[in-house]
Amino acid sequence: TDQKLIRNFAIIAHIDHGKSTLADRIIQLCEGVSEREMREQFLDNMDLERERGITIKAQTVRLNYRAPDGTEYTLNLIDTPGHVDFSYEVSRSLKACEGCLLLVDASQGVEAQTLANVYLALDHDLEIIPVLNKVDLPAAEPERVMEEIENVIGLDATDALMISAKTGQGVGDVLEAIVKRVPAPKGDPKAPLQALLVDSWYDQYLGVVTLTRVFDGTLKPGTRARMLGTRALHDVSEVGTFNPRRTKAKQLGPGELGYLIAGIKDIDETQVGDTITDEANPCAKPLEGYKPSVPVVFCGLFPADAGDYEDLRDALGKLRLNDSSFQFEPESSPALGFGFRCGFLGLLHLEIIQERLEREYDLDLITTAPSVVYRVMQRNGEVLELHNPTDLPDPVHIEAIEEPWIKATVMVPDQFLGNVLKLCEERRGRQVDLTYAGDRAMVVYNLPLNEVVYDFYDRLKSVTSGYASFDYHMEGYHEGDLVKLDILVNGEKVDAMALIVHRSQAEPRGRSVCQRLKDLIPRQLFKVAVQAAIGGKVVARETVPAMRKDVTAKCYGGDITRKRKLLEKQKAGKKKMRQFGKVEIPQSAFLAALKME
Ligand code: GTP
């Protein structure tokens, strides 16, 4: 392919501003594929993804575009994941581009994620083309939104395009703008191979498929591909592109995007952001910015039915084939039995995996409270990376505990600002910045990640009637006055419920957990004490009253099938219960009890 005629671009947008719709339109215009065919083939190709409207795995298509002057261009549209948990993946996708479309819903305006993605695009020196979408809506206010783009982002919006991805209005102009304004890729075909690993996934038949952007040199079958970060070495057996179907090619040259297959079995060897070179003629140095993916939120996943342990392990293994940012290892808990400690990029990532396990693999799970990774400075000089609150050493051995903080940006209509500030303050936040754009405020807070992992998103949505948008990135570790809060039921510690909390919040947190548990634990034949304690000191206590005797007398007599049904129902119910000493706790109690009001 003639390098001068290649254009590599991505679409950056806040969730629901119409990224998928525009991508579909662009593909249709270039390829003449029907909408249904599209949907079945690519972009958002997981059911769950479509339902949630979130793009998880980056996907890329190569398109042929014939400009009005007759020139044939090759357009590579690189899809970017649309959620805050995946900002590193977004950054890698953008690195593979020379330009991007900044898509903003003309009836909404600039949101927190729009902004976060623009910053990433600026970091990579991309040509940014502002595009206002949904101008067909009566509520569209293109002038106001253009002003926002200029004031909030600081980008010249005079050449912004006005389109409707839905009706197709203006989409042709978008293609023209891409070929005119986005620069062609640079790169030397004779130089040593230097290529970026943009994404990878596991294919049942092909093994690991790697999506790659070539910067210098050429990649072809037979190349001994060396990953500079993971040090993996494999012989390339096939290269090609998705146009949109998988199409083999002789080689991939500078500026090209495509896939490589090299008989790789383990997705760990193909880390997003790594540099691929030719072992026979390696490049001098790796591309900048490679970070191995590090999970930041951990939780325990246990089968509700102990007999499902093997099934859970298989299912986790299968999910992991496609997602190297997700980690798991066996864990056993006196309370919950055998399960797995799992690590995720963020809360949403956790929810996605949890939901897929329940839905696609039909597993009933008990999920313990999500926890961040603490750094425990011990008196003997050792630093412990703590993934599980139950593993916290005895306080006498601890010098200090550090916790991760994030820098969060919230954009919100003025009338809800007070609620947002209150929420951030309650979560130990420290305000960094507060600015206005029209009647919308942009607040920047430093917050302990620990305070965000429980229900911050939910709370933020509810106190702003869904109008706030949120984005964050890791800021660093800071020492905190943190303690372990144990939960005891009938005098027995429920290890899976232990929490690490800030001392100032131990008592209210303990009280709220106890109150909830009290309502969630079914009455037993005896009184049950529910307590929260720091060390040996009880900070909160509730009592589940004993059950009255006569409720058991219900189902004597009656016909046999009805009785059997009842028994079966009870049995199914049993599965979802966990025994703690003499007390059974329903699995739903675990997360519910840990939610904050
Ligand atoms: P995520 O995949 O969640 O990031 O969303 P997205 O940005 O890909 O948005 P998507 O394309 O799914 O569009 C969101 C909603 O807006 C859908 O209901 C679309 O039908 C609608 N939509 C997209 N473009 C337009 C448009 O130009 N006009 C109107 N009226 N609706 C649009």
PDB file of N, CA, C and O in Angstrom, residues 487-491 513-531 540-548 577 580 582-586 589 593:
ATOM      1  N   ILE A 487     -15.742  -8.325  60.818  1.00  0.00           N
ATOM      2  CA  ILE A 487     -17.175  -8.503  61.048  1.00  0.00           C
ATOM      3  C   ILE A 487     -17.364  -9.868  61.709  1.00  0.00           C
ATOM      4  O   ILE A 487     -16.821 -10.874  61.238  1.00  0.00           O
ATOM      5  N   LEU A 488     -18.081  -9.899  62.814  1.00  0.00           N
ATOM      6  CA  LEU A 488     -18.302 -11.149  63.539  1.00  0.00           C
ATOM      7  C   LEU A 488     -19.786 -11.466  63.587  1.00  0.00           C
ATOM      8  O   LEU A 488     -20.604 -10.604  63.885  1.00  0.00           O
ATOM      9  N   VAL A 489     -20.103 -12.718  63.264  1.00  0.00           N
ATOM     10  CA  VAL A 489     -21.485 -13.163  63.359  1.00  0.00           C
ATOM     11  C   VAL A 489     -21.525 -14.264  64.401  1.00  0.00           C
ATOM     12  O   VAL A 489     -20.798 -15.256  64.280  1.00  0.00           O
ATOM     13  N   ASN A 490     -22.317 -14.072  65.433  1.00  0.00           N
ATOM     14  CA  ASN A 490     -22.405 -15.034  66.513  1.00  0.00           C
ATOM     15  C   ASN A 490     -21.020 -15.316  67.098  1.00  0.00           C
ATOM     16  O   ASN A 490     -20.666 -16.454  67.371  1.00  0.00           O
ATOM     17  N   GLY A 491     -20.226 -14.289  67.199  1.00  0.00           N
ATOM     18  CA  GLY A 491     -18.910 -14.428  67.804  1.00  0.00           C
ATOM     19  C   GLY A 491     -17.829 -14.956  66.871  1.00  0.00           C
ATOM     20  O   GLY A 491     -16.662 -15.021  67.234  1.00  0.00           O
ATOM     21  N   VAL A 513     -22.764  -1.716  58.246  1.00  0.00           N
ATOM     22  CA  VAL A 513     -22.673  -3.128  57.852  1.00  0.00           C
ATOM     23  C   VAL A 513     -23.501  -3.989  58.813  1.00  0.00           C
ATOM     24  O   VAL A 513     -24.254  -4.870  58.393  1.00  0.00           O
ATOM     25  N   CYS A 514     -23.384  -3.714  60.111  1.00  0.00           N
ATOM     26  CA  CYS A 514     -24.113  -4.517  61.101  1.00  0.00           C
ATOM     27  C   CYS A 514     -25.629  -4.380  60.922  1.00  0.00           C
ATOM     28  O   CYS A 514     -26.361  -5.362  60.969  1.00  0.00           O
ATOM     29  N   GLN A 515     -26.069  -3.145  60.688  1.00  0.00           N
ATOM     30  CA  GLN A 515     -27.503  -2.941  60.519  1.00  0.00           C
ATOM     31  C   GLN A 515     -28.031  -3.704  59.322  1.00  0.00           C
ATOM     32  O   GLN A 515     -29.069  -4.351  59.387  1.00  0.00           O
ATOM     33  N   ARG A 516     -27.282  -3.647  58.240  1.00  0.00           N
ATOM     34  CA  ARG A 516     -27.739  -4.358  57.050  1.00  0.00           C
ATOM     35  C   ARG A 516     -27.735  -5.860  57.258  1.00  0.00           C
ATOM     36  O   ARG A 516     -28.658  -6.560  56.873  1.00  0.00           O
ATOM     37  N   LEU A 517     -26.645  -6.335  57.839  1.00  0.00           N
ATOM     38  CA  LEU A 517     -26.545  -7.778  58.053  1.00  0.00           C
ATOM     39  C   LEU A 517     -27.689  -8.261  58.927  1.00  0.00           C
ATOM     40  O   LEU A 517     -28.248  -9.332  58.710  1.00  0.00           O
ATOM     41  N   LYS A 518     -28.036  -7.452  59.883  1.00  0.00           N
ATOM     42  CA  LYS A 518     -29.123  -7.817  60.781  1.00  0.00           C
ATOM     43  C   LYS A 518     -30.398  -8.083  59.983  1.00  0.00           C
ATOM     44  O   LYS A 518     -31.124  -9.027  60.238  1.00  0.00           O
ATOM     45  N   ASP A 519     -30.638  -7.239  58.986  1.00  0.00           N
ATOM     46  CA  ASP A 519     -31.839  -7.435  58.182  1.00  0.00           C
ATOM     47  C   ASP A 519     -31.703  -8.568  57.183  1.00  0.00           C
ATOM     48  O   ASP A 519     -32.690  -9.099  56.688  1.00  0.00           O
ATOM     49  N   LEU A 520     -30.471  -8.906  56.848  1.00  0.00           N
ATOM     50  CA  LEU A 520     -30.260  -9.894  55.789  1.00  0.00           C
ATOM     51  C   LEU A 520     -30.113 -11.317  56.317  1.00  0.00           C
ATOM     52  O   LEU A 520     -30.290 -12.286  55.586  1.00  0.00           O
ATOM     53  N   ILE A 521     -29.738 -11.436  57.578  1.00  0.00           N
ATOM     54  CA  ILE A 521     -29.572 -12.780  58.139  1.00  0.00           C
ATOM     55  C   ILE A 521     -30.935 -13.285  58.610  1.00  0.00           C
ATOM     56  O   ILE A 521     -31.605 -12.629  59.392  1.00  0.00           O
ATOM     57  N   PRO A 522     -31.355 -14.426  58.077  1.00  0.00           N
ATOM     58  CA  PRO A 522     -32.652 -14.957  58.491  1.00  0.00           C
ATOM     59  C   PRO A 522     -32.630 -15.299  59.982  1.00  0.00           C
ATOM     60  O   PRO A 522     -31.587 -15.649  60.524  1.00  0.00           O
ATOM     61  N   ARG A 523     -33.770 -15.178  60.608  1.00  0.00           N
ATOM     62  CA  ARG A 523     -33.821 -15.503  62.036  1.00  0.00           C
ATOM     63  C   ARG A 523     -33.493 -16.969  62.270  1.00  0.00           C
ATOM     64  O   ARG A 523     -33.849 -17.823  61.489  1.00  0.00           O
ATOM     65  N   GLN A 524     -32.775 -17.207  63.353  1.00  0.00           N
ATOM     66  CA  GLN A 524     -32.417 -18.567  63.730  1.00  0.00           C
ATOM     67  C   GLN A 524     -33.226 -18.934  64.973  1.00  0.00           C
ATOM     68  O   GLN A 524     -34.045 -18.140  65.444  1.00  0.00           O
ATOM     69  N   LEU A 525     -32.974 -20.120  65.501  1.00  0.00           N
ATOM     70  CA  LEU A 525     -33.706 -20.529  66.706  1.00  0.00           C
ATOM     71  C   LEU A 525     -33.183 -19.821  67.946  1.00  0.00           C
ATOM     72  O   LEU A 525     -33.728 -19.930  69.023  1.00  0.00           O
ATOM     73  N   PHE A 526     -32.073 -19.098  67.758  1.00  0.00           N
ATOM     74  CA  PHE A 526     -31.457 -18.418  68.900  1.00  0.00           C
ATOM     75  C   PHE A 526     -31.107 -16.993  68.479  1.00  0.00           C
ATOM     76  O   PHE A 526     -31.111 -16.678  67.283  1.00  0.00           O
ATOM     77  N   LYS A 527     -30.791 -16.150  69.416  1.00  0.00           N
ATOM     78  CA  LYS A 527     -30.385 -14.782  69.115  1.00  0.00           C
ATOM     79  C   LYS A 527     -29.001 -14.772  68.472  1.00  0.00           C
ATOM     80  O   LYS A 527     -28.141 -15.546  68.868  1.00  0.00           O
ATOM     81  N   VAL A 528     -28.797 -13.924  67.496  1.00  0.00           N
ATOM     82  CA  VAL A 528     -27.483 -13.868  66.855  1.00  0.00           C
ATOM     83  C   VAL A 528     -26.906 -12.447  66.967  1.00  0.00           C
ATOM     84  O   VAL A 528     -27.556 -11.480  66.579  1.00  0.00           O
ATOM     85  N   ALA A 529     -25.693 -12.368  67.500  1.00  0.00           N
ATOM     86  CA  ALA A 529     -25.037 -11.066  67.598  1.00  0.00           C
ATOM     87  C   ALA A 529     -24.260 -10.795  66.316  1.00  0.00           C
ATOM     88  O   ALA A 529     -23.597 -11.683  65.785  1.00  0.00           O
ATOM     89  N   VAL A 530     -24.385  -9.568  65.790  1.00  0.00           N
ATOM     90  CA  VAL A 530     -23.608  -9.157  64.628  1.00  0.00           C
ATOM     91  C   VAL A 530     -22.734  -7.998  65.086  1.00  0.00           C
ATOM     92  O   VAL A 530     -23.238  -6.997  65.577  1.00  0.00           O
ATOM     93  N   GLN A 531     -21.413  -8.138  64.962  1.00  0.00           N
ATOM     94  CA  GLN A 531     -20.524  -7.116  65.498  1.00  0.00           C
ATOM     95  C   GLN A 531     -19.471  -6.670  64.479  1.00  0.00           C
ATOM     96  O   GLN A 531     -19.062  -7.442  63.621  1.00  0.00           O
ATOM     97  N   ALA A 540     -19.314  -1.618  66.798  1.00  0.00           N
ATOM     98  CA  ALA A 540     -20.734  -1.572  66.471  1.00  0.00           C
ATOM     99  C   ALA A 540     -21.332  -2.943  66.722  1.00  0.00           C
ATOM    100  O   ALA A 540     -20.646  -3.966  66.619  1.00  0.00           O
ATOM    101  N   ARG A 541     -22.622  -2.958  67.065  1.00  0.00           N
ATOM    102  CA  ARG A 541     -23.241  -4.232  67.386  1.00  0.00           C
ATOM    103  C   ARG A 541     -24.737  -4.185  67.111  1.00  0.00           C
ATOM    104  O   ARG A 541     -25.402  -3.188  67.356  1.00  0.00           O
ATOM    105  N   GLU A 542     -25.266  -5.290  66.549  1.00  0.00           N
ATOM    106  CA  GLU A 542     -26.704  -5.435  66.350  1.00  0.00           C
ATOM    107  C   GLU A 542     -27.067  -6.860  66.740  1.00  0.00           C
ATOM    108  O   GLU A 542     -26.189  -7.731  66.811  1.00  0.00           O
ATOM    109  N   THR A 543     -28.372  -7.095  66.965  1.00  0.00           N
ATOM    110  CA  THR A 543     -28.788  -8.448  67.317  1.00  0.00           C
ATOM    111  C   THR A 543     -29.939  -8.889  66.418  1.00  0.00           C
ATOM    112  O   THR A 543     -30.889  -8.150  66.216  1.00  0.00           O
ATOM    113  N   VAL A 544     -29.792 -10.100  65.856  1.00  0.00           N
ATOM    114  CA  VAL A 544     -30.899 -10.684  65.102  1.00  0.00           C
ATOM    115  C   VAL A 544     -31.736 -11.463  66.109  1.00  0.00           C
ATOM    116  O   VAL A 544     -31.240 -12.414  66.713  1.00  0.00           O
ATOM    117  N   PRO A 545     -32.995 -11.067  66.312  1.00  0.00           N
ATOM    118  CA  PRO A 545     -33.800 -11.756  67.317  1.00  0.00           C
ATOM    119  C   PRO A 545     -34.078 -13.210  66.934  1.00  0.00           C
ATOM    120  O   PRO A 545     -34.004 -13.561  65.754  1.00  0.00           O
ATOM    121  N   ALA A 546     -34.384 -14.038  67.921  1.00  0.00           N
ATOM    122  CA  ALA A 546     -34.655 -15.446  67.641  1.00  0.00           C
ATOM    123  C   ALA A 546     -35.996 -15.591  66.931  1.00  0.00           C
ATOM    124  O   ALA A 546     -36.885 -14.753  67.051  1.00  0.00           O
ATOM    125  N   MET A 547     -36.102 -16.690  66.168  1.00  0.00           N
ATOM    126  CA  MET A 547     -37.319 -16.963  65.411  1.00  0.00           C
ATOM    127  C   MET A 547     -38.385 -17.494  66.351  1.00  0.00           C
ATOM    128  O   MET A 547     -38.084 -18.200  67.310  1.00  0.00           O
ATOM    129  N   ARG A 548     -39.651 -17.179  66.063  1.00  0.00           N
ATOM    130  CA  ARG A 548     -40.726 -17.790  66.852  1.00  0.00           C
ATOM    131  C   ARG A 548     -40.987 -19.190  66.323  1.00  0.00           C
ATOM    132  O   ARG A 548     -40.914 -19.429  65.124  1.00  0.00           O
ATOM    133  N   MET A 577     -26.787 -20.148  50.464  1.00  0.00           N
ATOM    134  CA  MET A 577     -26.510 -19.796  51.850  1.00  0.00           C
ATOM    135  C   MET A 577     -25.118 -20.272  52.217  1.00  0.00           C
ATOM    136  O   MET A 577     -24.607 -21.233  51.692  1.00  0.00           O
ATOM    137  N   PHE A 580     -21.919 -20.136  58.809  1.00  0.00           N
ATOM    138  CA  PHE A 580     -20.890 -19.554  59.663  1.00  0.00           C
ATOM    139  C   PHE A 580     -21.138 -20.025  61.072  1.00  0.00           C
ATOM    140  O   PHE A 580     -22.060 -19.548  61.727  1.00  0.00           O
ATOM    141  N   LYS A 582     -22.876 -21.663  63.532  1.00  0.00           N
ATOM    142  CA  LYS A 582     -24.228 -22.210  63.552  1.00  0.00           C
ATOM    143  C   LYS A 582     -25.186 -21.392  62.690  1.00  0.00           C
ATOM    144  O   LYS A 582     -26.362 -21.669  62.620  1.00  0.00           O
ATOM    145  N   VAL A 583     -24.675 -20.346  62.043  1.00  0.00           N
ATOM    146  CA  VAL A 583     -25.567 -19.417  61.360  1.00  0.00           C
ATOM    147  C   VAL A 583     -25.381 -19.474  59.849  1.00  0.00           C
ATOM    148  O   VAL A 583     -24.273 -19.567  59.351  1.00  0.00           O
ATOM    149  N   GLU A 584     -26.499 -19.401  59.125  1.00  0.00           N
ATOM    150  CA  GLU A 584     -26.414 -19.368  57.667  1.00  0.00           C
ATOM    151  C   GLU A 584     -26.616 -17.945  57.176  1.00  0.00           C
ATOM    152  O   GLU A 584     -27.519 -17.244  57.610  1.00  0.00           O
ATOM    153  N   ILE A 585     -25.753 -17.535  56.260  1.00  0.00           N
ATOM    154  CA  ILE A 585     -25.876 -16.186  55.706  1.00  0.00           C
ATOM    155  C   ILE A 585     -26.152 -16.298  54.211  1.00  0.00           C
ATOM    156  O   ILE A 585     -25.439 -16.993  53.503  1.00  0.00           O
ATOM    157  N   PRO A 586     -27.190 -15.629  53.719  1.00  0.00           N
ATOM    158  CA  PRO A 586     -27.443 -15.685  52.280  1.00  0.00           C
ATOM    159  C   PRO A 586     -26.358 -14.935  51.515  1.00  0.00           C
ATOM    160  O   PRO A 586     -25.833 -13.933  52.013  1.00  0.00           O
ATOM    161  N   ALA A 589     -26.195 -11.238  50.975  1.00  0.00           N
ATOM    162  CA  ALA A 589     -25.850 -10.381  52.107  1.00  0.00           C
ATOM    163  C   ALA A 589     -24.448  -9.806  51.977  1.00  0.00           C
ATOM    164  O   ALA A 589     -24.171  -8.709  52.464  1.00  0.00           O
ATOM    165  N   ALA A 593     -24.404  -5.919  52.259  1.00  0.00           N
ATOM    166  CA  ALA A 593     -24.025  -5.414  53.572  1.00  0.00           C
ATOM    167  C   ALA A 593     -22.882  -4.412  53.474  1.00  0.00           C
ATOM    168  O   ALA A 593     -22.697  -3.579  54.347  1.00  0.00           O
TER     169      ALA A 593
END
